[in-house]
PDB file of C-alpha atoms in Angstrom:
ATOM      1  CA  MET A   1      78.615 116.123 115.771  1.00 98.00           C
ATOM      2  CA  LYS A   2      76.466 113.016 116.194  1.00 98.00           C
ATOM      3  CA  LEU A   3      78.707 109.998 115.559  1.00 98.00           C
ATOM      4  CA  VAL A   4      78.040 106.274 115.258  1.00 98.00           C
ATOM      5  CA  VAL A   5      80.687 103.709 116.209  1.00 98.00           C
ATOM      6  CA  VAL A   6      80.427 100.375 114.402  1.00 98.00           C
ATOM      7  CA  GLY A   7      82.273  97.398 115.836  1.00 97.00           C
ATOM      8  CA  ALA A   8      81.531  99.065 119.160  1.00 97.00           C
ATOM      9  CA  ALA A   9      82.246  96.032 121.343  1.00 96.00           C
ATOM     10  CA  GLY A  10      85.784  95.482 120.024  1.00 94.00           C
ATOM     11  CA  ARG A  11      88.975  96.979 121.412  1.00 92.00           C
ATOM     12  CA  MET A  12      89.059  99.742 118.823  1.00 94.00           C
ATOM     13  CA  GLY A  13      85.334 100.392 119.167  1.00 97.00           C
ATOM     14  CA  GLN A  14      85.619 100.810 122.922  1.00 97.00           C
ATOM     15  CA  THR A  15      88.560 103.182 122.461  1.00 96.00           C
ATOM     16  CA  LEU A  16      86.521 105.251 119.983  1.00 98.00           C
ATOM     17  CA  ILE A  17      83.627 105.503 122.434  1.00 98.00           C
ATOM     18  CA  ARG A  18      85.971 106.837 125.125  1.00 98.00           C
ATOM     19  CA  ILE A  19      87.605 109.349 122.764  1.00 97.00           C
ATOM     20  CA  ILE A  20      84.266 110.620 121.413  1.00 98.00           C
ATOM     21  CA  HIS A  21      83.002 111.025 124.981  1.00 97.00           C
ATOM     22  CA  ALA A  22      86.081 113.159 125.794  1.00 97.00           C
ATOM     23  CA  THR A  23      86.067 115.241 122.587  1.00 97.00           C
ATOM     24  CA  GLU A  24      84.437 118.655 122.548  1.00 96.00           C
ATOM     25  CA  GLY A  25      82.112 119.008 119.579  1.00 97.00           C
ATOM     26  CA  ALA A  26      81.422 115.262 119.281  1.00 98.00           C
ATOM     27  CA  THR A  27      78.809 113.018 120.852  1.00 98.00           C
ATOM     28  CA  LEU A  28      78.064 109.297 120.616  1.00 98.00           C
ATOM     29  CA  HIS A  29      74.770 109.020 118.738  1.00 98.00           C
ATOM     30  CA  ALA A  30      74.705 105.220 118.434  1.00 98.00           C
ATOM     31  CA  ALA A  31      76.891 102.138 118.843  1.00 98.00           C
ATOM     32  CA  VAL A  32      76.632  99.059 116.620  1.00 98.00           C
ATOM     33  CA  ALA A  33      77.854  95.487 117.184  1.00 97.00           C
ATOM     34  CA  ARG A  34      77.512  92.428 114.984  1.00 94.00           C
ATOM     35  CA  PRO A  35      74.247  90.438 115.109  1.00 94.00           C
ATOM     36  CA  GLY A  36      74.395  87.879 117.889  1.00 94.00           C
ATOM     37  CA  SER A  37      76.993  89.760 119.899  1.00 96.00           C
ATOM     38  CA  PRO A  38      76.537  89.301 123.673  1.00 97.00           C
ATOM     39  CA  PHE A  39      77.022  93.072 124.030  1.00 97.00           C
ATOM     40  CA  VAL A  40      73.828  93.974 122.119  1.00 97.00           C
ATOM     41  CA  GLY A  41      71.479  95.793 124.488  1.00 97.00           C
ATOM     42  CA  LYS A  42      74.220  96.766 126.937  1.00 98.00           C
ATOM     43  CA  ASP A  43      75.115 100.397 127.583  1.00 98.00           C
ATOM     44  CA  ALA A  44      78.009 101.442 125.297  1.00 98.00           C
ATOM     45  CA  GLY A  45      79.564 103.531 128.052  1.00 97.00           C
ATOM     46  CA  GLU A  46      79.635 100.610 130.471  1.00 98.00           C
ATOM     47  CA  VAL A  47      81.186  98.338 127.840  1.00 97.00           C
ATOM     48  CA  ALA A  48      83.880 100.987 127.200  1.00 97.00           C
ATOM     49  CA  GLY A  49      84.576 101.470 130.894  1.00 97.00           C
ATOM     50  CA  LEU A  50      82.963 104.911 131.192  1.00 97.00           C
ATOM     51  CA  GLY A  51      79.872 103.992 133.153  1.00 96.00           C
ATOM     52  CA  PRO A  52      76.327 104.431 131.831  1.00 97.00           C
ATOM     53  CA  ILE A  53      75.888 107.059 129.091  1.00 97.00           C
ATOM     54  CA  GLY A  54      72.401 106.130 127.886  1.00 97.00           C
ATOM     55  CA  VAL A  55      73.424 104.690 124.501  1.00 98.00           C
ATOM     56  CA  PRO A  56      72.525 100.980 124.187  1.00 98.00           C
ATOM     57  CA  ILE A  57      74.496  98.897 121.721  1.00 98.00           C
ATOM     58  CA  THR A  58      72.374  97.789 118.763  1.00 98.00           C
ATOM     59  CA  ASP A  59      72.803  95.313 115.911  1.00 97.00           C
ATOM     60  CA  ASP A  60      70.715  97.451 113.524  1.00 97.00           C
ATOM     61  CA  PRO A  61      73.019  99.833 111.594  1.00 96.00           C
ATOM     62  CA  LEU A  62      70.160 101.195 109.473  1.00 95.00           C
ATOM     63  CA  ALA A  63      68.387 102.516 112.571  1.00 96.00           C
ATOM     64  CA  ALA A  64      71.685 103.680 114.077  1.00 97.00           C
ATOM     65  CA  PHE A  65      72.555 105.782 111.024  1.00 97.00           C
ATOM     66  CA  LEU A  66      69.163 107.538 111.143  1.00 93.00           C
ATOM     67  CA  HIS A  67      69.684 111.181 112.190  1.00 96.00           C
ATOM     68  CA  ALA A  68      73.451 110.576 112.578  1.00 98.00           C
ATOM     69  CA  GLU A  69      76.055 112.861 110.999  1.00 98.00           C
ATOM     70  CA  GLY A  70      78.937 110.420 110.742  1.00 98.00           C
ATOM     71  CA  VAL A  71      80.082 106.843 111.298  1.00 98.00           C
ATOM     72  CA  ILE A  72      83.529 105.656 112.363  1.00 98.00           C
ATOM     73  CA  ASP A  73      84.440 102.219 111.116  1.00 98.00           C
ATOM     74  CA  PHE A  74      87.383  99.948 112.023  1.00 96.00           C
ATOM     75  CA  THR A  75      85.711  96.629 111.183  1.00 96.00           C
ATOM     76  CA  THR A  76      86.188  94.186 108.293  1.00 95.00           C
ATOM     77  CA  PRO A  77      86.273  94.805 104.526  1.00 96.00           C
ATOM     78  CA  ALA A  78      82.866  93.216 103.920  1.00 97.00           C
ATOM     79  CA  ALA A  79      81.256  95.110 106.786  1.00 97.00           C
ATOM     80  CA  SER A  80      82.855  98.408 105.721  1.00 98.00           C
ATOM     81  CA  VAL A  81      81.509  98.018 102.179  1.00 98.00           C
ATOM     82  CA  SER A  82      78.019  97.495 103.602  1.00 97.00           C
ATOM     83  CA  PHE A  83      78.369 100.502 105.916  1.00 98.00           C
ATOM     84  CA  ALA A  84      79.595 102.627 102.989  1.00 98.00           C
ATOM     85  CA  GLY A  85      76.370 101.905 101.145  1.00 97.00           C
ATOM     86  CA  LEU A  86      74.314 102.916 104.161  1.00 97.00           C
ATOM     87  CA  ALA A  87      76.388 106.072 104.680  1.00 97.00           C
ATOM     88  CA  ALA A  88      75.835 107.007 101.027  1.00 97.00           C
ATOM     89  CA  GLN A  89      72.071 106.561 101.424  1.00 96.00           C
ATOM     90  CA  ALA A  90      72.105 108.699 104.569  1.00 96.00           C
ATOM     91  CA  ARG A  91      74.453 111.307 102.972  1.00 97.00           C
ATOM     92  CA  ILE A  92      76.717 111.312 106.033  1.00 98.00           C
ATOM     93  CA  VAL A  93      80.436 111.164 106.840  1.00 98.00           C
ATOM     94  CA  HIS A  94      82.068 107.712 106.799  1.00 98.00           C
ATOM     95  CA  ILE A  95      85.510 107.349 108.377  1.00 98.00           C
ATOM     96  CA  ILE A  96      87.127 104.044 107.345  1.00 98.00           C
ATOM     97  CA  GLY A  97      90.174 102.693 109.181  1.00 94.00           C
ATOM     98  CA  THR A  98      89.553  99.116 108.006  1.00 94.00           C
ATOM     99  CA  THR A  99      92.547  97.416 106.366  1.00 87.00           C
ATOM    100  CA  GLY A 100      92.894  94.384 104.093  1.00 87.00           C
ATOM    101  CA  CYS A 101      90.425  95.748 101.516  1.00 93.00           C
ATOM    102  CA  SER A 102      90.520  94.461  97.933  1.00 93.00           C
ATOM    103  CA  GLU A 103      90.535  96.529  94.746  1.00 94.00           C
ATOM    104  CA  GLU A 104      86.856  95.653  94.344  1.00 97.00           C
ATOM    105  CA  ASP A 105      86.160  96.954  97.848  1.00 97.00           C
ATOM    106  CA  GLU A 106      88.024 100.184  97.087  1.00 96.00           C
ATOM    107  CA  ALA A 107      85.956 100.679  93.938  1.00 97.00           C
ATOM    108  CA  LYS A 108      82.767 100.362  96.012  1.00 98.00           C
ATOM    109  CA  PHE A 109      84.054 102.944  98.504  1.00 98.00           C
ATOM    110  CA  LYS A 110      84.731 105.369  95.667  1.00 97.00           C
ATOM    111  CA  ALA A 111      81.248 104.777  94.285  1.00 98.00           C
ATOM    112  CA  ALA A 112      79.729 105.463  97.719  1.00 98.00           C
ATOM    113  CA  ALA A 113      81.775 108.677  97.906  1.00 98.00           C
ATOM    114  CA  ARG A 114      79.543 110.186  95.236  1.00 97.00           C
ATOM    115  CA  HIS A 115      77.031 110.752  98.041  1.00 97.00           C
ATOM    116  CA  ALA A 116      78.969 110.250 101.303  1.00 97.00           C
ATOM    117  CA  ARG A 117      82.025 112.093 102.603  1.00 98.00           C
ATOM    118  CA  ILE A 118      84.461 109.211 102.944  1.00 98.00           C
ATOM    119  CA  VAL A 119      87.826 109.524 104.636  1.00 98.00           C
ATOM    120  CA  LYS A 120      89.810 106.294 104.307  1.00 97.00           C
ATOM    121  CA  SER A 121      93.363 105.631 105.420  1.00 92.00           C
ATOM    122  CA  GLY A 122      95.560 102.689 106.309  1.00 84.00           C
ATOM    123  CA  ASN A 123      96.425 104.648 109.451  1.00 88.00           C
ATOM    124  CA  MET A 124      94.571 107.543 111.072  1.00 91.00           C
ATOM    125  CA  GLY A 125      97.511 108.820 113.137  1.00 88.00           C
ATOM    126  CA  LEU A 126      99.230 112.170 112.600  1.00 88.00           C
ATOM    127  CA  GLY A 127     102.735 110.764 113.056  1.00 91.00           C
ATOM    128  CA  ILE A 128     102.459 107.948 110.529  1.00 92.00           C
ATOM    129  CA  ASN A 129     100.893 110.206 107.900  1.00 92.00           C
ATOM    130  CA  LEU A 130     103.715 112.704 108.360  1.00 93.00           C
ATOM    131  CA  LEU A 131     106.118 109.768 108.036  1.00 95.00           C
ATOM    132  CA  SER A 132     104.533 108.796 104.705  1.00 95.00           C
ATOM    133  CA  VAL A 133     105.246 112.282 103.355  1.00 95.00           C
ATOM    134  CA  ILE A 134     108.878 112.037 104.493  1.00 97.00           C
ATOM    135  CA  VAL A 135     109.221 108.566 102.926  1.00 97.00           C
ATOM    136  CA  GLU A 136     107.892 109.870  99.619  1.00 97.00           C
ATOM    137  CA  GLN A 137     110.386 112.735  99.643  1.00 97.00           C
ATOM    138  CA  ALA A 138     113.286 110.429 100.540  1.00 98.00           C
ATOM    139  CA  ALA A 139     112.343 107.958  97.793  1.00 98.00           C
ATOM    140  CA  ARG A 140     112.248 110.806  95.283  1.00 98.00           C
ATOM    141  CA  ALA A 141     115.675 112.055  96.371  1.00 97.00           C
ATOM    142  CA  LEU A 142     117.544 108.731  96.600  1.00 97.00           C
ATOM    143  CA  SER A 143     118.307 106.905  93.363  1.00 96.00           C
ATOM    144  CA  PRO A 144     116.906 103.343  93.070  1.00 96.00           C
ATOM    145  CA  ALA A 145     120.202 102.335  91.481  1.00 94.00           C
ATOM    146  CA  ASP A 146     121.996 103.092  94.756  1.00 95.00           C
ATOM    147  CA  TRP A 147     119.343 102.740  97.459  1.00 98.00           C
ATOM    148  CA  ASP A 148     117.143  99.738  98.299  1.00 98.00           C
ATOM    149  CA  ILE A 149     113.858 100.182 100.198  1.00 98.00           C
ATOM    150  CA  GLU A 150     112.502  97.734 102.761  1.00 98.00           C
ATOM    151  CA  VAL A 151     109.315  98.181 104.830  1.00 98.00           C
ATOM    152  CA  LEU A 152     109.326  96.328 108.159  1.00 97.00           C
ATOM    153  CA  GLU A 153     106.216  96.021 110.332  1.00 97.00           C
ATOM    154  CA  MET A 154     105.163  94.162 113.478  1.00 97.00           C
ATOM    155  CA  HIS A 155     101.708  93.751 115.018  1.00 95.00           C
ATOM    156  CA  HIS A 156      99.988  91.653 117.678  1.00 94.00           C
ATOM    157  CA  LYS A 157      99.319  87.971 117.060  1.00 95.00           C
ATOM    158  CA  HIS A 158      95.604  88.493 116.390  1.00 92.00           C
ATOM    159  CA  LYS A 159      96.014  90.700 113.311  1.00 91.00           C
ATOM    160  CA  VAL A 160      94.616  88.916 110.251  1.00 89.00           C
ATOM    161  CA  ASP A 161      95.967  90.872 107.241  1.00 89.00           C
ATOM    162  CA  ALA A 162      99.576  91.171 106.085  1.00 93.00           C
ATOM    163  CA  PRO A 163     101.329  93.364 105.203  1.00 94.00           C
ATOM    164  CA  SER A 164      99.474  95.839 107.384  1.00 92.00           C
ATOM    165  CA  GLY A 165      97.499  98.669 105.840  1.00 88.00           C
ATOM    166  CA  THR A 166     100.044 101.089 107.273  1.00 91.00           C
ATOM    167  CA  ALA A 167     102.968  99.189 105.731  1.00 95.00           C
ATOM    168  CA  LEU A 168     101.236  99.268 102.353  1.00 94.00           C
ATOM    169  CA  MET A 169     100.546 102.981 102.785  1.00 92.00           C
ATOM    170  CA  LEU A 170     104.259 103.580 103.400  1.00 96.00           C
ATOM    171  CA  GLY A 171     105.139 101.378 100.435  1.00 97.00           C
ATOM    172  CA  GLN A 172     102.746 103.383  98.260  1.00 96.00           C
ATOM    173  CA  ALA A 173     104.423 106.590  99.436  1.00 96.00           C
ATOM    174  CA  ALA A 174     107.834 105.221  98.460  1.00 98.00           C
ATOM    175  CA  ALA A 175     106.526 104.056  95.088  1.00 98.00           C
ATOM    176  CA  LYS A 176     104.954 107.456  94.456  1.00 97.00           C
ATOM    177  CA  GLY A 177     108.269 109.130  95.233  1.00 98.00           C
ATOM    178  CA  ARG A 178     109.972 106.941  92.658  1.00 97.00           C
ATOM    179  CA  GLY A 179     107.188 107.266  90.095  1.00 97.00           C
ATOM    180  CA  ILE A 180     106.537 103.519  89.927  1.00 97.00           C
ATOM    181  CA  ASP A 181     103.583 101.191  90.516  1.00 97.00           C
ATOM    182  CA  LEU A 182     103.899  99.402  93.856  1.00 97.00           C
ATOM    183  CA  ASP A 183     102.144  96.235  92.674  1.00 94.00           C
ATOM    184  CA  ASP A 184     104.731  95.810  89.919  1.00 95.00           C
ATOM    185  CA  HIS A 185     107.740  96.422  92.172  1.00 96.00           C
ATOM    186  CA  SER A 186     106.881  95.002  95.598  1.00 96.00           C
ATOM    187  CA  VAL A 187     108.394  91.854  97.086  1.00 96.00           C
ATOM    188  CA  ARG A 188     106.147  90.396  99.782  1.00 93.00           C
ATOM    189  CA  SER A 189     108.068  87.300 100.852  1.00 86.00           C
ATOM    190  CA  ARG A 190     111.440  85.639 100.523  1.00 89.00           C
ATOM    191  CA  ASP A 191     112.194  81.976 101.106  1.00 90.00           C
ATOM    192  CA  GLY A 192     114.832  79.583  99.861  1.00 93.00           C
ATOM    193  CA  HIS A 193     117.363  80.438  97.160  1.00 92.00           C
ATOM    194  CA  THR A 194     115.938  83.757  96.002  1.00 91.00           C
ATOM    195  CA  GLY A 195     118.919  85.092  94.091  1.00 92.00           C
ATOM    196  CA  ALA A 196     120.177  88.654  94.374  1.00 93.00           C
ATOM    197  CA  ARG A 197     117.789  91.457  95.272  1.00 93.00           C
ATOM    198  CA  ALA A 198     116.319  93.045  92.154  1.00 92.00           C
ATOM    199  CA  ALA A 199     117.178  96.744  91.853  1.00 92.00           C
ATOM    200  CA  GLY A 200     114.276  99.140  92.255  1.00 95.00           C
ATOM    201  CA  THR A 201     112.022  96.785  94.210  1.00 97.00           C
ATOM    202  CA  ILE A 202     110.315  97.652  97.496  1.00 98.00           C
ATOM    203  CA  GLY A 203     110.439  94.815  99.991  1.00 97.00           C
ATOM    204  CA  PHE A 204     108.048  94.031 102.841  1.00 97.00           C
ATOM    205  CA  ALA A 205     108.809  92.074 106.006  1.00 96.00           C
ATOM    206  CA  THR A 206     105.940  91.124 108.328  1.00 96.00           C
ATOM    207  CA  LEU A 207     106.270  90.134 111.977  1.00 96.00           C
ATOM    208  CA  ARG A 208     103.441  88.991 114.261  1.00 97.00           C
ATOM    209  CA  GLY A 209     103.482  88.301 117.988  1.00 97.00           C
ATOM    210  CA  GLY A 210     102.368  89.177 121.481  1.00 96.00           C
ATOM    211  CA  ALA A 211     100.387  92.355 122.075  1.00 92.00           C
ATOM    212  CA  VAL A 212     102.381  94.726 119.850  1.00 94.00           C
ATOM    213  CA  ILE A 213     100.001  97.503 118.760  1.00 90.00           C
ATOM    214  CA  GLY A 214     101.963  98.621 115.727  1.00 92.00           C
ATOM    215  CA  GLU A 215     105.600  99.230 114.785  1.00 96.00           C
ATOM    216  CA  HIS A 216     106.724 100.346 111.311  1.00 96.00           C
ATOM    217  CA  SER A 217     110.093 101.149 109.792  1.00 98.00           C
ATOM    218  CA  VAL A 218     111.099 102.121 106.270  1.00 98.00           C
ATOM    219  CA  ILE A 219     114.737 101.315 105.602  1.00 98.00           C
ATOM    220  CA  PHE A 220     116.739 102.952 102.813  1.00 98.00           C
ATOM    221  CA  ALA A 221     119.881 100.833 102.407  1.00 98.00           C
ATOM    222  CA  GLY A 222     122.762 102.250 100.366  1.00 97.00           C
ATOM    223  CA  GLU A 223     126.424 101.431  99.936  1.00 94.00           C
ATOM    224  CA  GLY A 224     128.089 102.209 103.246  1.00 95.00           C
ATOM    225  CA  GLU A 225     125.065 103.862 104.900  1.00 97.00           C
ATOM    226  CA  THR A 226     121.534 103.058 106.022  1.00 98.00           C
ATOM    227  CA  LEU A 227     118.717 105.507 106.628  1.00 98.00           C
ATOM    228  CA  THR A 228     115.766 104.346 108.761  1.00 98.00           C
ATOM    229  CA  PHE A 229     112.465 106.117 109.421  1.00 98.00           C
ATOM    230  CA  SER A 230     110.368 104.555 112.194  1.00 97.00           C
ATOM    231  CA  HIS A 231     107.087 104.931 114.045  1.00 95.00           C
ATOM    232  CA  ARG A 232     105.827 103.081 117.110  1.00 94.00           C
ATOM    233  CA  ALA A 233     102.216 103.191 118.287  1.00 89.00           C
ATOM    234  CA  GLY A 234     101.937 103.272 122.075  1.00 86.00           C
ATOM    235  CA  ASP A 235      98.166 102.724 122.261  1.00 86.00           C
ATOM    236  CA  ARG A 236      95.075 102.622 120.054  1.00 82.00           C
ATOM    237  CA  SER A 237      93.858 106.024 121.158  1.00 91.00           C
ATOM    238  CA  LEU A 238      96.088 107.762 118.585  1.00 91.00           C
ATOM    239  CA  TRP A 239      94.052 106.170 115.758  1.00 92.00           C
ATOM    240  CA  ALA A 240      90.781 106.957 117.520  1.00 95.00           C
ATOM    241  CA  ARG A 241      91.753 110.617 118.000  1.00 95.00           C
ATOM    242  CA  GLY A 242      92.710 110.848 114.335  1.00 95.00           C
ATOM    243  CA  ALA A 243      89.434 109.248 113.234  1.00 97.00           C
ATOM    244  CA  VAL A 244      87.339 111.657 115.301  1.00 97.00           C
ATOM    245  CA  GLN A 245      89.409 114.566 113.990  1.00 96.00           C
ATOM    246  CA  ALA A 246      88.744 113.312 110.445  1.00 97.00           C
ATOM    247  CA  ALA A 247      84.997 113.135 111.096  1.00 98.00           C
ATOM    248  CA  LEU A 248      84.868 116.699 112.408  1.00 98.00           C
ATOM    249  CA  TRP A 249      86.947 117.875 109.422  1.00 97.00           C
ATOM    250  CA  ALA A 250      84.703 116.124 106.870  1.00 98.00           C
ATOM    251  CA  ARG A 251      81.441 117.349 108.362  1.00 97.00           C
ATOM    252  CA  ASP A 252      81.137 120.383 106.070  1.00 96.00           C
ATOM    253  CA  LYS A 253      82.968 118.998 103.033  1.00 97.00           C
ATOM    254  CA  LYS A 254      81.416 118.045  99.731  1.00 97.00           C
ATOM    255  CA  PRO A 255      80.814 114.334  99.008  1.00 98.00           C
ATOM    256  CA  GLY A 256      84.058 112.719  97.958  1.00 98.00           C
ATOM    257  CA  HIS A 257      86.832 110.260  98.753  1.00 98.00           C
ATOM    258  CA  TYR A 258      89.463 111.777 101.057  1.00 97.00           C
ATOM    259  CA  SER A 259      92.537 110.601 102.970  1.00 95.00           C
ATOM    260  CA  MET A 260      94.145 111.593 106.265  1.00 93.00           C
ATOM    261  CA  LEU A 261      96.645 113.613 104.246  1.00 92.00           C
ATOM    262  CA  ASP A 262      93.702 115.799 103.206  1.00 96.00           C
ATOM    263  CA  VAL A 263      92.543 116.085 106.831  1.00 95.00           C
ATOM    264  CA  LEU A 264      96.017 117.078 108.019  1.00 91.00           C
ATOM    265  CA  GLY A 265      96.743 119.428 105.120  1.00 91.00           C
ATOM    266  CA  LEU A 266      99.607 117.224 103.897  1.00 85.00           C
ATOM    267  CA  SER A 267      98.180 116.136 100.529  1.00 79.00           C
TER     268      SER A 267
END
């Protein structure tokens, strides 16, 4: 499957290039960096530490998408919206791991999915998606009158959005289990004299520092007992492997908006 990596010069882009190169049934068709990037014109394999592979990095996504079968995208919300439009025009697969997207962005992705096969997730890893299913089941089983839910996450100091897309995905799973709307029941920050914790809310705590790749815990706190579900990412390759797996899965699907739960058969 001929795949394009956008954001190819970044840490995640380089990881994707290495994973695609090592994956049977996938090949790097093109690599795209932002206009003005010092990596434009350089060999994508050399940038990713593989040695020359004959794919120069370009700043022209329109040309890169030509004759491609899919694009893998861990960039920024604005860039991902633009790439979704191009993927829809080209009728190809678009894998989106970008986080921090607005409701308006999400609406544009769904519109693009009328022509593209879009797989979008706050986390492309198998483990975290399995965790979201477990969290949903636990939230359904444990009464909000007796059990409080807190989502704790930590990432490296360079991450720009908070809470993380994965934390929000886990919060959505908990809200779904309880049959409530997350936006109406989430607590994103606490400071000063906050008063007692409101029953039925889902709290988020965000930590940033160092080079932490990603750590997430969902805590169910009851009277006399605490239940904690956790996931720790050891390196970025787990997201890259999941994204490539999603692309291969979506290759023969009808246009539509899918999630990693669909890819993994967990939806």
